[in-house]
Amino acid sequence: MNIFGFDVLSFLVFASALAALLLVFVPSEQKAIARILALGLSVAIGGVAAAVFFAYNTTAAGQQMTFQTEWFGLLGASWHVGIDGISASMVLLTGILTPLAVLVSWEIEDRVNMHMALILFFEAGLFGTFVAQDLMVFFLFYELTLVPMFFIINQWGGPNRKYASTKFFLYSLGGSLGMLLAIQLIGITAGTFDIPTLITQTDLWLNLSRPDGLFLGIPVNTVKGLAFLGFFVAFCIKVPVWPFHTWLPDAHSEAPTAGSMLLAGVMLKLGAYGFLRIVIPLFPDVWVADISILGLTTNFATFFAILAVLGIVLGAFAAFGQTDIKRLVAYSSVNHMGFVALGLAVTARIYGEQFVTGSTELAQDAIIATNGAVLQMFNHGLSSAGMFLLAGAIYHKTHTRDMTQYGGLWVKAPIYGGIFIFTSMASLGLPGLNGFVSEFLVVRGSFTVYTLLTVISMIGLLFTGGYILKGIRSVLHGPFNMHWRDYKLEIDMREFIAMAPLMVLMLITGLAPNWILSVINASVTQLFGGS
Amino acid sequence: MDLNALINDPNFLPWLIPVGPLLAFLIITLLTNRSKLIPATSEEYGGHHPDYDGMSVPVVTTRSRIVSITVGLSGIIAAWLISWQVVARATSLAHLGEEVFHSAVVWMNTGVSTFNMGVLVDPLTVPLLFMVPFACLMIFIYSIGYMAHDPRQSRFFSLIALFAGAMLTLVVADNLLLLFVGWEIMGLCSFMLIGFWFEKPSAYKAAIKAFTTTRVADVIMLLGIAYLYASTGTLSFREIMYNPAPGAEIVAVEGGSEAIVSEAEGEEGAIVEGEHEGEEGEEGYSSVHAETLAERLANTPALLIPGMSAASLIGIFLIIGTIGKSAQFPLHVWLPDAMEGPTPVSAMIHAAAMVSAGVYAVIRMYPLFAAGGDPHHGIFTPPLLVMAVVGAFTAIFAATIAVTQNDVKKVLAYSTISQLGFMVAALGIGGFVAAAFHLITHAFFKALLFMASGAVIHGMEHGEHHVHAHGHDEAEEHSHDSHGATVVTSHAHDAHDAHDEHGHAHDDHGHEEHAPHFDPQDMRNMGGLRKTMPVTFITFLIGGLSLAGFPLITAGFWSKDEILAEAWAGTTHGYGPHALVFVLLAIAAFLTAFYTMRQIGMTFWGEARTEEAKHANLGRGIVSFTMTLPLVLLSFFAITAGFVGVPSDFPLFGAIFSPEYNAFHHLVGAALIAESSAVPFNIFPVLVSFAVALGGIGLGYLMYWRKPLQAGEVDPLVSILGPVYPVLQNKYYFDELYTALFVKPSQWFAKNVAYEFIDRGVIDGFLHLLARVFTWIGDFLKVMNLWLIDGVGDGIPELMAKSGISFRRLQSGRVQTYMLLLAIAALVIALVFALSTGVLQAAP
Amino acid sequence: MVPLWMYLLVAAAMFSIGVYGVLARRNAVAILMSVELMLSAVNINLIAFWRYMAPENMAGQAFAAFVFVVAAAEAAVGLAIIISIYRSRRSVVVEDVNLLKG
């Protein structure tokens, strides 16, 4: 598929970047032009992204729409893009959320053109990361996403934005350094950064061996372990996996609404995507190798699962303990992404064992868990973006995020109330809406692999109910706070339009998940050697 | 596809059952929910709305109210008609147990397996398809009157429609996951409806309590579903429990295996046609018993817990779901509080939908729970034991609480818990037909009782308003009368609810002498209502007698009798759980009869104890009509529903109603292969039934009818029960206990440990420490920089400048100084010269 | 005959007195006179060395004559300067004359 002489995936990346560039040159006093232009461009790009998703052929799973060309030959890197079902769903998510974020950013009055440009620039980074098939390209775009988001938080954020943006930036960058080293290590060792090559030609890296068992004077396993840790920490921070999550509540709650939406909606998925695309396929043996932590023998996959469950449980508790609505939603991300992490832990464990021993035992469970994890990534993208939009909408009107200041707003904002409850329920995992399908799949998949941990994670699921109800109760229920008597609290038309596609997708995915699950499933099944 | 053929296809019809209400929900929510803003001081609120001082409040427009009612009503009527159509077709089949109506579509693909969603009508579904849509319809009609003046009426009807749709989805679901979908959506609806008057703290607290309590159970149930799915690869009821397991040894090969093959292949694409397993499978089932997946699970050891079978552990997980949903001990606390919602909602939750769903789910999955055991021969599996004990205990536990309650709806709430305990206990001892029977009869008479009590409350509010108007302004009296019940809105609940601890600025009408203390739900304020509300009285009496199990002529007698007979049959064989269930249920039945009579006596008998009660009535017009019509219709079923399940060997009645066989038993029992025959008739349990029902009624009569309570008189129970009374009155302090044990600690943990300590303290503390360490290192390096690098760089020029300054001092401008220096220098040079050349040494 | 070192001693004493005068006196005229004294000491040296060391050479006397001339000229110029300073400043104290000081 080619557009204007570019292959479609490269087009997505460059079109977003060019759109951003174009917006920079819109005079800053021309707010309307900047807004409409940004919306039009992002809708068009989103359309292309959707087309890419639907053009993905599920019967022939695997890399599609690939394109490779010389790029930075000196390093051995090449411009290699392509998507599988997992990338396709993420590309779709990015394509959907960006126009909505642009639409929500209408409320920005200050340097509109720059704000919109940063959003589109961010989109370019996301697309680049999701379609990259080369470690260097991946790293480049992975890091590129940081810059626009840093400025969005730093320039348009809430009162505590300097602290939040700095924390966000340093945290992410700190993780990325190890990843850069790990990428270089792989590059030096294998002589290529090409991900499919690294996976298919197992001699290069996967079964790396040296005659004397040493590499650069260090045992090969240690080298691999260190490279693994580099990636592991970087992606854990991004997901975020407990206890690397504390940047998230600050960044989310201080970011402007559009920033929170994109941050929670797509950026967190970069981490989980990184696990699926890089860490699990490139380090299968490391995941299941015995390690000793505090005298207990375990392996990284189990360790990861424990962290995931801690994230689920403590994230839910922490959300339950909030009084700041955006912080509550932010912590709900920790909780929900914990399920993604749990699913990924199962993936890593079973994939690793399959790689090491060749047994296909529990492969079906792992497929289900992985499907659940990827679907949960998509679903969380929808529901958390929706929740942030709604939290932002009420914040925009009341100028407070303190939930104790709200109360009984439903009477003045009946439509908002309905939407809020709907979205909350999607986030809660109400059967019939999207969150349930993915959570069920993760629970089902991980039950046989990590039984006890899954049982413990149910505490988190219970308190998901707790904080969601707390949110509904303090915003909508209760005696009306007369302070807001003369405020206009009802949702704006523009916000409603931005919510509508999310709600439709939540409902459709909950009722008939196969429209996206079939795409994901094709690639996940292939990952585990199925067809 | 031929639409006509589709509609006539019994396999397809069940799909349409939930569609009507769900569509109604969507239409009302999206299209017809229009409100206009009306100042809170307008007539719509009886002149004053306590919560919204001086602002405009949205009130549903008349047009959208009418449209909403029409849409909702048509949706439910559609569901009702289709359901009864399906019921008619199903009951006309000779072997429904084998020729079920079933169709499914592919729902999702995971790996190589597919998950099918579908609908199923089998013998277990039929009674519920008979009861649920009808009860929902009655409730809907009743709501038209009851909610006639609520400002958010459209929302109410949309939610009721969603509630009904969810319940119907649950009923026709062919797999556990779809059942769970309906299950949870009902949870949401109950949350929304209990908290419908969301201004009221007691209402939203009750809503949150209901949702949270049931969610405790639901997440565990979700685990059970996941476990079941993991160990069987399917969640379809029939595939797990009735069909032979894949690879099972089947002797009558042909029929059985073909059925399996056709199922395993699973038609790709849209609707899988009804399977009619019976046609091929008949021999397979009846002649040979092939192992089912459920039985295979019974032989699989469980994960995590050694010494238990997988089926047992899954069963316990699932049963916990039921314990939550059907409000069994210890998760019963939410149900009484659910009274905070409008009364039709109570009827919906307590009778037609929610709590029945819990019992229905167990009946649905019964073979799984019983797998590996046989309660009829004294072999109990852990899930069955749990059910028997929990159910029997709950039955008596809730009954004792109900005895002391004074709130007319609270009595009914605890009686619901108690009656559900009957059903769960019956399931525990293997009487799943009896449980299903009691589920149906209970739904009818409990829906009736709730709606009748709602009518009582409505009447009391009307009376209260009458009293106010009368005492305050003679001239207005007429106008209020002519309004009928119109002036009293449901918001009167808010204003006069004594349970409302926050207490709004009550009632600015100027009736402080009555208003703040009057509770229209308190039975102590009633009495003598039979005179002003005769229809309500008679229907309430019918429902009450049915609940009390008045012998022979009420539905409640037959179903309760069947449970007791079932328990007695086991007791005669010496099975412990049966005996326990029998004794506890007999006592509970006695208490049931007693508190029912107490309730009716206090409410309707004697003389009016307050002015309000004297003037209580439903008024005239559409409100009164829509509220009494369902009562009458339901009281018909509260009597006759029992006759479908009369044991055929019961003296006289068996000959009349079950000449050939026990119709209900024949229908439902056929669902299971194991359940072949009803227990043989035995006179002892019947006598016990007679004794407890009549004894309880008699005692109640003696205490509350023969000598009715006078105004201001204290309930005689207070002195009889002594110190026990406050314990019962306060529900054994379970609310307080749970608050202290679970609610407060988890709130504390969430705020102080999970957030403040771990996140803010430990993790962020560590990060801030890290940041500080790096800042310190940075500062140190900065200082080093100043000293070393800047020291060298800046030092040289500075040194020059400094030396320049000090040298400048020499440049005094005084020639003499210069000269002195010159001289000194000359001397020095000379000295040096002299020394170096050795002149001085040589000189001497 | 008087030995050479006595002349040298006298000359050195005179020179030292001159140096002391130049350095210690504040009056410009006195300083000028001290300078003359030093010149005279130098002249004594020149003549003494000529007589004792190289009587056949005329250089010593010639030098001494030159020194007289220069001393006379110097005294004249110096006095003129002093007078002109005195005129403008009403003082001949050297500390007061510090216009050139940085």
PDB file of C-alpha atoms in Angstrom, chain A residues 365 367-373 375 435-447 513 517, chain B residues 107-110 115 229:
ATOM      1  CA  ASP A 365      -3.686 -20.362  28.301  1.00  0.00           C
ATOM      2  CA  ILE A 367      -2.541 -17.249  24.036  1.00  0.00           C
ATOM      3  CA  ILE A 368      -5.650 -16.271  25.923  1.00  0.00           C
ATOM      4  CA  ALA A 369      -3.692 -14.253  28.440  1.00  0.00           C
ATOM      5  CA  THR A 370      -1.759 -12.466  25.721  1.00  0.00           C
ATOM      6  CA  ASN A 371      -4.915 -11.738  23.808  1.00  0.00           C
ATOM      7  CA  GLY A 372      -6.337 -10.394  27.011  1.00  0.00           C
ATOM      8  CA  ALA A 373      -3.286  -8.248  27.651  1.00  0.00           C
ATOM      9  CA  LEU A 375      -7.034  -6.195  24.248  1.00  0.00           C
ATOM     10  CA  GLY A 435     -12.998  -3.789  30.011  1.00  0.00           C
ATOM     11  CA  PHE A 436     -14.626  -6.994  31.095  1.00  0.00           C
ATOM     12  CA  VAL A 437     -13.653  -8.981  28.026  1.00  0.00           C
ATOM     13  CA  SER A 438      -9.988  -8.269  28.384  1.00  0.00           C
ATOM     14  CA  GLU A 439      -9.906  -8.651  32.136  1.00  0.00           C
ATOM     15  CA  PHE A 440     -11.712 -11.923  31.864  1.00  0.00           C
ATOM     16  CA  LEU A 441      -9.249 -13.164  29.264  1.00  0.00           C
ATOM     17  CA  VAL A 442      -6.289 -12.179  31.396  1.00  0.00           C
ATOM     18  CA  VAL A 443      -7.758 -13.766  34.487  1.00  0.00           C
ATOM     19  CA  ARG A 444      -8.673 -16.869  32.579  1.00  0.00           C
ATOM     20  CA  GLY A 445      -5.243 -17.111  30.965  1.00  0.00           C
ATOM     21  CA  SER A 446      -3.252 -16.473  34.083  1.00  0.00           C
ATOM     22  CA  PHE A 447      -5.370 -18.618  36.356  1.00  0.00           C
ATOM     23  CA  PRO A 513     -15.000  -8.159  20.718  1.00  0.00           C
ATOM     24  CA  LEU A 517      -9.721  -9.662  18.813  1.00  0.00           C
TER      25      LEU A 517
ATOM     26  CA  TRP B 107     -18.398 -14.453  19.887  1.00  0.00           C
ATOM     27  CA  MET B 108     -14.668 -14.397  20.050  1.00  0.00           C
ATOM     28  CA  ASN B 109     -11.626 -16.273  18.891  1.00  0.00           C
ATOM     29  CA  THR B 110      -8.753 -16.960  21.156  1.00  0.00           C
ATOM     30  CA  PHE B 115     -16.163 -18.855  22.219  1.00  0.00           C
ATOM     31  CA  TYR B 229     -13.276 -22.130  31.440  1.00  0.00           C
TER      32      TYR B 229
END
